[in-house]
XYZ file of C-alpha atoms in Angstrom:
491
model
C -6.883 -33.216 -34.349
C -8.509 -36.049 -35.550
C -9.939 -37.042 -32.439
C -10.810 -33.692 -31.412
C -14.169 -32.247 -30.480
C -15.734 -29.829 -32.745
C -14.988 -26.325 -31.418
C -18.827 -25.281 -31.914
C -19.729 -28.282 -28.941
C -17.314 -26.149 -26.598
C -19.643 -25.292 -23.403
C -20.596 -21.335 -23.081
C -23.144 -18.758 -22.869
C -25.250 -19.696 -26.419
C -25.072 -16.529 -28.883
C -27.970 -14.628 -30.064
C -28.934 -13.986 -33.982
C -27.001 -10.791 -34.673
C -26.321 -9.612 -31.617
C -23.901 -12.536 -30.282
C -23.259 -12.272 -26.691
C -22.607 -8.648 -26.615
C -26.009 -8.445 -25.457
C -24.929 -9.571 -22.101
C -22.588 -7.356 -21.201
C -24.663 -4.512 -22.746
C -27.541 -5.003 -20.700
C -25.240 -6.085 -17.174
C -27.370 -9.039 -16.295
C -25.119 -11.323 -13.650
C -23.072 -12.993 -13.947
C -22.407 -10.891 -17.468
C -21.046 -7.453 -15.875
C -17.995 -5.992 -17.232
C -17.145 -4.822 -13.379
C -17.632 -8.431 -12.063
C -15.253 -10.610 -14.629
C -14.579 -12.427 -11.671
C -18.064 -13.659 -11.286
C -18.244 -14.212 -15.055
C -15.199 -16.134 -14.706
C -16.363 -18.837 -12.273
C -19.795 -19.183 -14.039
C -17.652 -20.103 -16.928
C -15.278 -22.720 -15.253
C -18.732 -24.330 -13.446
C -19.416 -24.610 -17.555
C -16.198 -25.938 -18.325
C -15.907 -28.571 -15.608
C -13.060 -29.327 -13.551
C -9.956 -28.573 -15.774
C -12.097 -28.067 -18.800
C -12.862 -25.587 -21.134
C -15.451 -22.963 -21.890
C -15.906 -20.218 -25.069
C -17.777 -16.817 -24.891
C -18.473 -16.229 -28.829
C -19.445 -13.564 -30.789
C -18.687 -10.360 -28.935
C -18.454 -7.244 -30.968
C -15.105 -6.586 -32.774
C -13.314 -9.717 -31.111
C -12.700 -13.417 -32.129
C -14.557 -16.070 -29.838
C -12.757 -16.049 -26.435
C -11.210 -19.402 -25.380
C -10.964 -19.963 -21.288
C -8.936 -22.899 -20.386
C -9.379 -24.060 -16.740
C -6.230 -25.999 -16.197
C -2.322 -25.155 -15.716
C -1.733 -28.297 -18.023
C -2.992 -26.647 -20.807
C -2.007 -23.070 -20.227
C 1.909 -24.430 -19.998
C 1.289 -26.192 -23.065
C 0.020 -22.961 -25.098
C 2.492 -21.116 -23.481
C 5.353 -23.171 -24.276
C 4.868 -23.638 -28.165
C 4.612 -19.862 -28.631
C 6.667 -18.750 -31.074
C 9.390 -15.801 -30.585
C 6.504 -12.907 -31.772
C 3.576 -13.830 -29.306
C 0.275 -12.647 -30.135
C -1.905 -10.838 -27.793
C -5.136 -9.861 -28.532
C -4.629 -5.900 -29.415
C -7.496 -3.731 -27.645
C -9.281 -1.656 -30.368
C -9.509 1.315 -28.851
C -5.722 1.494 -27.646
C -4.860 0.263 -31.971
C -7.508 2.840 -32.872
C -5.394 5.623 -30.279
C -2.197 4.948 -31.088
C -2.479 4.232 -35.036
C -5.013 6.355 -36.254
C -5.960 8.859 -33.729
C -2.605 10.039 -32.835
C -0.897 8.486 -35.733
C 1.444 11.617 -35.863
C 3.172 10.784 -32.540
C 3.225 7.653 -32.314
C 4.071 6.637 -36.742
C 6.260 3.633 -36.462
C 6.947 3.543 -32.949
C 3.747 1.879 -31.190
C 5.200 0.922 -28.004
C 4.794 -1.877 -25.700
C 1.114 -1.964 -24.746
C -2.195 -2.671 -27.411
C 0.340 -3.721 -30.326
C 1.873 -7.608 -31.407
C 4.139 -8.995 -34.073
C 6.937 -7.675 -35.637
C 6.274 -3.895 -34.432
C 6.048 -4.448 -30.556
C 9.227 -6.998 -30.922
C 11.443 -3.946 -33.091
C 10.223 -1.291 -30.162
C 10.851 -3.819 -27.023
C 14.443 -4.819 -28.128
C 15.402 -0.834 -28.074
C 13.630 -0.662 -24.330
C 14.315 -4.434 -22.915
C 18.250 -4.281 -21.777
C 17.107 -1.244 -19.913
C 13.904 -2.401 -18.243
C 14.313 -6.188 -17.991
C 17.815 -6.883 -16.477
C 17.792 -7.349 -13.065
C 20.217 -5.304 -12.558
C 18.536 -2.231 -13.789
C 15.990 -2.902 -11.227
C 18.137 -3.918 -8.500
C 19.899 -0.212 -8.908
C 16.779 1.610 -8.316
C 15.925 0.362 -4.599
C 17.523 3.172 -2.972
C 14.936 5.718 -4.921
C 12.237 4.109 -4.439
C 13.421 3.721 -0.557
C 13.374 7.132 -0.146
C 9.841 7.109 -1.803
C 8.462 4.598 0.510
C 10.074 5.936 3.652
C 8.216 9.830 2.373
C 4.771 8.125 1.894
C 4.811 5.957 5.466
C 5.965 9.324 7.057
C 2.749 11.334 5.132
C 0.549 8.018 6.405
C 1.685 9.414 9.813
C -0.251 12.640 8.860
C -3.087 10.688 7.475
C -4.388 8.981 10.696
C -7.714 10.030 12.324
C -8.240 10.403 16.142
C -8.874 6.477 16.231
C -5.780 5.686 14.304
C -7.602 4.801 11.265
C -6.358 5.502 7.793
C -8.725 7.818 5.897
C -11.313 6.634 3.403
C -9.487 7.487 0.330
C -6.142 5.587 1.152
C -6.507 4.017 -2.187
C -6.272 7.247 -4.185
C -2.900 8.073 -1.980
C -1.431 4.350 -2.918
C -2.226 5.766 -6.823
C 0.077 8.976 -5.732
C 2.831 6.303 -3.927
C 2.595 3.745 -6.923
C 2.802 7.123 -9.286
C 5.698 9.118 -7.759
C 7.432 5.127 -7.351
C 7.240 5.753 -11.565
C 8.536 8.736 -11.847
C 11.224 7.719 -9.795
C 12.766 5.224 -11.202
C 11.130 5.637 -14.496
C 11.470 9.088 -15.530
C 14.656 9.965 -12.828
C 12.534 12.678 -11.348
C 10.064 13.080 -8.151
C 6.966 14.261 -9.799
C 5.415 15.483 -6.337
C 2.416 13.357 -5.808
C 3.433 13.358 -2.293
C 3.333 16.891 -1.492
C -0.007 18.357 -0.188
C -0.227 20.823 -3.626
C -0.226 18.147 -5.732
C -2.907 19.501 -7.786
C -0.896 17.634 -11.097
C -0.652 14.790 -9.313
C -4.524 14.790 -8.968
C -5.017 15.193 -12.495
C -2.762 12.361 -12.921
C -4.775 10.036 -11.183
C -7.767 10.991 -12.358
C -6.804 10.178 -15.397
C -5.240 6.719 -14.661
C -9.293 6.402 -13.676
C -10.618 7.387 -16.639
C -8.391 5.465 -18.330
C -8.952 1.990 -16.295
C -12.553 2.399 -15.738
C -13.251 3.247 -19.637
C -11.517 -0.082 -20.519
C -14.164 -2.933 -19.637
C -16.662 -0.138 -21.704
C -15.152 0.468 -24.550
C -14.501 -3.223 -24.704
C -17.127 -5.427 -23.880
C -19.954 -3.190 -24.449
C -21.176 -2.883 -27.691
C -18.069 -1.011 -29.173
C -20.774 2.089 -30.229
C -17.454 4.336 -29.566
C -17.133 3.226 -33.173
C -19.739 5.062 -34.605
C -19.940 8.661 -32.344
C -17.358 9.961 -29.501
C -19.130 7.920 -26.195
C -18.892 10.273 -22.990
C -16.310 6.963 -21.734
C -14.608 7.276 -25.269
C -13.894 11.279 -24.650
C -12.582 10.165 -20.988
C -10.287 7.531 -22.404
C -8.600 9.688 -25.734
C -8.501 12.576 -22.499
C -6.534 10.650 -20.438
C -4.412 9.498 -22.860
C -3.232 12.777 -23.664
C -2.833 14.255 -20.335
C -0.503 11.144 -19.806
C 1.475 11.972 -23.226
C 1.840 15.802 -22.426
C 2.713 14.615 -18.758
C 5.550 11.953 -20.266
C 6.559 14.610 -22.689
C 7.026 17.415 -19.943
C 8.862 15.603 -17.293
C 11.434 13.104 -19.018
C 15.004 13.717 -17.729
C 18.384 12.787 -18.584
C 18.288 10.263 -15.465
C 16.117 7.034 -14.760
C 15.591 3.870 -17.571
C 13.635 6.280 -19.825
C 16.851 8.816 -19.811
C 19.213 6.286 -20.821
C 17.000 5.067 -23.736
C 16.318 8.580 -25.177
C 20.114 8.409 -25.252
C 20.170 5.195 -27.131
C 16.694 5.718 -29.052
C 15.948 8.783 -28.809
C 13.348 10.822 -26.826
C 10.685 9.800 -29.039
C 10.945 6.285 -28.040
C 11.769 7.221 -24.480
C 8.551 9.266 -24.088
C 6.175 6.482 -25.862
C 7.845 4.122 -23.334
C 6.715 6.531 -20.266
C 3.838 6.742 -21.353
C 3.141 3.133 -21.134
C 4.921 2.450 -17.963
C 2.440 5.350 -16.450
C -0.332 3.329 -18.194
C 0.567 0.157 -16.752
C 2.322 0.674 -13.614
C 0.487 2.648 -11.654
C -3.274 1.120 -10.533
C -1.391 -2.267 -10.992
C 0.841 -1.975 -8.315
C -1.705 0.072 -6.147
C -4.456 -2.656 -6.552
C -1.594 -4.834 -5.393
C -0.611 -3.337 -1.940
C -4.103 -2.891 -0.660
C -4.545 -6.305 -1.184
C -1.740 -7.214 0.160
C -2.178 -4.805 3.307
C -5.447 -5.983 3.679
C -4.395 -9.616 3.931
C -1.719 -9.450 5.817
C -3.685 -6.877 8.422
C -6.320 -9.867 8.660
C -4.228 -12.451 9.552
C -1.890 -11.498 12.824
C 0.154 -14.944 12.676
C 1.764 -13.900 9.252
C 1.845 -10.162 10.142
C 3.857 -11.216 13.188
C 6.324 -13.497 11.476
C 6.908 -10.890 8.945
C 7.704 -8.443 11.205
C 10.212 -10.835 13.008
C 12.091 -11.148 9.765
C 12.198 -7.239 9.279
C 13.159 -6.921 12.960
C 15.989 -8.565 12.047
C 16.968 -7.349 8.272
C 15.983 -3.957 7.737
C 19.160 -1.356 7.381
C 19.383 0.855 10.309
C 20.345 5.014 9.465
C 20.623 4.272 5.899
C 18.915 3.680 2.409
C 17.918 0.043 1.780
C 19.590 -1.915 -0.843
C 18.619 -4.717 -3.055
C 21.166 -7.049 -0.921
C 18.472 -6.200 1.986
C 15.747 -7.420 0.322
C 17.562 -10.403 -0.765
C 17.551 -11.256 3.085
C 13.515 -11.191 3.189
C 12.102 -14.608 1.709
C 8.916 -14.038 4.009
C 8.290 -10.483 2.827
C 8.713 -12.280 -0.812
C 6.575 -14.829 0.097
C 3.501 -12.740 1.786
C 3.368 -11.144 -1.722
C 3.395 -13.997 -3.954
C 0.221 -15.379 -1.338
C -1.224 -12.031 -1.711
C -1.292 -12.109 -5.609
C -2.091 -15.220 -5.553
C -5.513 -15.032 -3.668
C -6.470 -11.310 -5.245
C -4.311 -11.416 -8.295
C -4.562 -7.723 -9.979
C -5.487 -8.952 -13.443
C -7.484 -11.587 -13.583
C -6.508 -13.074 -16.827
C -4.022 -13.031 -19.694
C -4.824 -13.538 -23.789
C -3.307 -14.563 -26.526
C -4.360 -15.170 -30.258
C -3.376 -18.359 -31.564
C -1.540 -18.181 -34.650
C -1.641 -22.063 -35.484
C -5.213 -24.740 -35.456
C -4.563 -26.800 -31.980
C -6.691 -28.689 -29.439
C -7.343 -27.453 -26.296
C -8.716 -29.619 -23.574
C -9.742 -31.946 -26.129
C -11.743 -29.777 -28.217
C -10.337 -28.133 -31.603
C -9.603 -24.385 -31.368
C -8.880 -22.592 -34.928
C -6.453 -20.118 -35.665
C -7.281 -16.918 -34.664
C -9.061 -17.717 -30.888
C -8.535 -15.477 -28.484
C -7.181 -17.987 -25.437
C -7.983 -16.141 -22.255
C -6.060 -17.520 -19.378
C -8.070 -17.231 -16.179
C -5.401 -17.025 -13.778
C -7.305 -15.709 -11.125
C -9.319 -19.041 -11.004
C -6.484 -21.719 -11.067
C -4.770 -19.776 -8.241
C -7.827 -20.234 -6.125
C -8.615 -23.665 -7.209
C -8.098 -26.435 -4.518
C -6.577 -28.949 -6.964
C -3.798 -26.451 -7.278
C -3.810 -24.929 -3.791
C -5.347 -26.693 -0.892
C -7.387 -24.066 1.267
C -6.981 -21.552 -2.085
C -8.657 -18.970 0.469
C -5.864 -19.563 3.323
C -3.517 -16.506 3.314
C -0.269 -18.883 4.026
C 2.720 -17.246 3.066
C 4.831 -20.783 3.940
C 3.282 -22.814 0.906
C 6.059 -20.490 -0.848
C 9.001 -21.171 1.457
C 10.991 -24.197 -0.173
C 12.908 -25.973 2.340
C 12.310 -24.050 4.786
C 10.844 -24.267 8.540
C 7.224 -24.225 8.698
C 5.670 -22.142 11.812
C 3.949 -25.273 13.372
C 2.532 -23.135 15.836
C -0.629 -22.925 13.833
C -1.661 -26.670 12.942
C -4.512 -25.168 9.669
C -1.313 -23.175 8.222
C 1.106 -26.658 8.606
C -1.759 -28.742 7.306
C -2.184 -26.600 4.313
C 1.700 -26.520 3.536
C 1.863 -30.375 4.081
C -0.703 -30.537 1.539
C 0.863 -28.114 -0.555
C 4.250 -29.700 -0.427
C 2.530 -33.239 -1.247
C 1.107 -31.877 -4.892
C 3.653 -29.067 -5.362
C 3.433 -25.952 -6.835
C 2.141 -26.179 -10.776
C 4.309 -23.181 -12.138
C 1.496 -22.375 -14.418
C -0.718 -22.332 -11.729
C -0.267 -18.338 -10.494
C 1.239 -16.036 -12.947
C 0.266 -12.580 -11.992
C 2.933 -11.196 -14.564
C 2.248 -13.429 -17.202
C 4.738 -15.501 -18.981
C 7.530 -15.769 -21.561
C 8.231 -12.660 -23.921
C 5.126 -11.014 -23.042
C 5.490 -11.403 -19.471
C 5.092 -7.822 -17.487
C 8.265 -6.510 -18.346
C 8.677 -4.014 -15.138
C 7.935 -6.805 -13.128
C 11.241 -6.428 -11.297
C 10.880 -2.711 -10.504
C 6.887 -3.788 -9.258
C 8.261 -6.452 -6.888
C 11.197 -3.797 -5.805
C 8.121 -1.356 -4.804
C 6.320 -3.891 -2.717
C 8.202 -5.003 -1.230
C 10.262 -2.080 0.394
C 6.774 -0.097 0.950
C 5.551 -3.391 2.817
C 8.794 -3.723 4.562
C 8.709 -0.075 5.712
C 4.745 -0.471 6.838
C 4.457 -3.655 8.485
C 8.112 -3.039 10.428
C 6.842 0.656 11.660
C 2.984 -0.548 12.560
C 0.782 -2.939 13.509
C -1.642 -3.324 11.125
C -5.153 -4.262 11.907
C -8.968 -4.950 10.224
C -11.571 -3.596 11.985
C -14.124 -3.693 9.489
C -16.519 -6.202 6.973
C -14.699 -8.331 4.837
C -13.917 -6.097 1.807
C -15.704 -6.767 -1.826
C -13.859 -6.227 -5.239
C -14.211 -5.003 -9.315
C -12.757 -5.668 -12.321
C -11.705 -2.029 -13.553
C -9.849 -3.666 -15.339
C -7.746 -3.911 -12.161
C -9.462 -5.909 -9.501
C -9.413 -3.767 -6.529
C -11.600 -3.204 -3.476
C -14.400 -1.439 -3.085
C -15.132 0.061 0.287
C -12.680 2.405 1.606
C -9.172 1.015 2.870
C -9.559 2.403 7.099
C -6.837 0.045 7.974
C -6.049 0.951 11.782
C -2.120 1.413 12.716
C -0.603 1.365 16.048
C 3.354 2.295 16.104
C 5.400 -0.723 17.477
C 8.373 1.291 18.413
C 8.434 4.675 20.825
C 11.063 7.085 20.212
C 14.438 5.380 20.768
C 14.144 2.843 17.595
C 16.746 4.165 15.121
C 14.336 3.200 12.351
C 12.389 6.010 12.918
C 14.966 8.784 14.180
């Protein structure tokens, strides 16, 4: 400490008298827009300097914000968390779940938009069910048969030029949904079926929900004083999601066996969250991958050598299959790398430390930027390079392509900083249905890219923060079948 730089000399955006830098994001000036954190994000690490830091203070009803731009530093808050980490609670979601609907929720406040000693009592009754890998190893075969109805209903979705409709996206919210309620809730919840008038609904709300967020948050918090139009869409959504939770839980899936072991209660506040969080998430996160992968034909090929080779024929994939698909793995990891779904992770520091130098008290908000020290060169040469291979350890690069064998022998030379991509997060807050996301990917990719070839015929796509970062022009991918009629696959 004693050599430490003040924390007020940390570079940033200089706060106004009274009104901070809310202001900013009030009035949506760039690089200040609550839809663009990813511009907002580089503007801050051109402040910071390479593997600096940079502050945004005095935002409306949150501590200063703390970005550090290097993996060094992000391992080493990280690493001395203690066994209760802190993440900066989102208002409205405390304001929700404590006061609004204080009733349901009392003492149980579930995993999402609560810390300390309350979220660590709730996640040890849910965490042996959701976090062993065995839990999500056991669900593949559901969420097969989920993946192998959706690619059939993409079938039904092409246009006379083989081009997905524009609102793919909304039917990889019903895939990503029903994937939920699969293995979630035990149950198909019908998002796939033509009448899926709840299913709509459903989404909708997921939208409200998401696209309420940056609002509510960043804004000036007026939601405070008088029930904002996006405050009336958030509580809305909310409850259609609790009502939807409380409706369809089973005796089957994770959430059946905890309303054994907890209780429905707990079970249903669990759902609820996993709806919250697992839905947009993992549909922001196969578009992008898609989208990638249909943009770069080397890859696409070599993937679809591997599942040429490894996918079950006449029968329901298992976990052992995937286990067989280090490429598939790998594409993923690339994708998430390059368009990671959130862009950052928080925590609040519960201890005075020094952060690139500079002293940061008790009680910062530390936003890790993840999204810009996965696309920074000092961490990954070419950052903007979709090579799967920088993944593969040991393995055989495809030298067929010198840029993707120069970029891995760079790669390979610096390794990869494991603090350098986290797209889960990390330690006790890390996503905790990470497993059962990866499990969904990856057997919805597998069935995809082995039934079609997947192309781009369009403008490079642009993205928003929502708070999911997800394109925004339509997702026309164009498909052609790779195999007529007497492929078992597809009997």
């Amino acid at each position: 400490m004693g050599n430490a730089r003040r924390f007020a000399t940390i570079p940033g955006p200089k706060p106004l008298p009274i009104v901070g830098n809310t202001w900013r994001f009030a009035i949506g000036q760039k690089p200040w827009r609550t839809n663009s954190l990813d511009a907002t994000l580089w503007r801050l690490r051109e402040l910071a300097g390479i593997g600096g830091v940079a502050k945004v203070a005095k935002l409306f009803g949150h501590p200063d914000l703390v970005f550090p731009f290097s993996a060094d530093e992000t391992e080493k808050i990280y690493r001395r968390e203690d066994a209760l980490p802190h993440r900066a609670v989102a208002p409205c979601l405390r304001h929700y779940k404590q006061e609004l609907r204080k009733d349901f929720f009392g003492d149980e406040p579930g995993l999402i938009g609560v810390h300390g000693m309350p979220w660590s009592k709730f996640r040890s009754k849910v965490s042996k069910a959701l976090a062993s890998p065995e839990a999500a190893r056991s669900s593949v075969p559901c969420l097969d048969y989920v993946a192998e109805d959706f690619v059939k209903k993409m079938d039904r979705m092409l246009g006379e030029n083989q081009e997905l409709p524009k609102d793919y996206l909304t039917e990889l919210y019903k895939w990503a949904l029903e994937s939920v309620g699969a293995w979630a809730l035990g149950t198909r919840l019908g998002c796939l079926n033509n009448d899926d008038e709840a299913a709509r609904e459903i989404i909708n709300s997921i939208h409200g929900f998401f696209h309420s967020v940056p609002e509510l948050e960043l804004s000036a918090p007026l939601w405070r004083l008088y029930s904002t139009p996006a405050y009336k869409t958030y509580v809305n959504a909310l409850d259609s999601f609790r009502a939807l939770c409380l409706k369809r839980l089973t005796d089957k899936g994770i959430c059946g066996n905890i309303a054994k072991s907890s209780g429905e209660k707990v079970a249903t506040i669990l759902a609820l969250d996993l709806l919250l969080v697992g839905v947009d998430t993992t549909a922001a996160a196969a578009a992008s991958t898609i989208y990638l992968l249909a943009k770069n034909e080397r890859v696409q090929m070599r993937l679809q050598t591997e599942l040429d080779n490894n996918l079950p024929v006449g029968r329901a994939m298992h976990s052992k299959d995937l286990d067989q698909m280090p490429y598939l793995r790998a594409c993923l990891k690339e994708a998430l790398r390059i368009k990671p779904v959130i862009l950052g992770n928080g925590r609040c520091i519960q201890s005075d430390t020094v952060i690139s130098g500079y002293e940061v008290p008790k009680g910062s908000h530390v936003v890790f930027p993840h999204y810009i020290m996965s696309n920074d060169e000092r961490y990954f040469p070419s950052p903007q390079e979709f090579v799967p291979e920088r993944w593969l350890r040991g393995q055989s690069i495809d030298t067929t392509d010198s840029n993707a064998a120069t970029v891995c022998k760079k790669q390979k030379e610096i390794g990869i900083h494991p603090f350098a991509s986290l797209p889960f997060g990390f330690g006790r807050r890390m996503c905790i249905g990470k497993r059962f996301a990866e499990a969904e990917l990856h057997i919805l990719l597998a069935k995809i890219f082995h039934k079609y070839q997947v192309s781009w015929r369009h403008s490079e796509l642009t993205y928003s923060v929502t708070p999911t970062y997800i394109p925004n022009e339509p997702l026309q991918f164009t498909l052609k079948q790779r195999h007529k009629g007497n492929n078992p696959h597809f009997h």
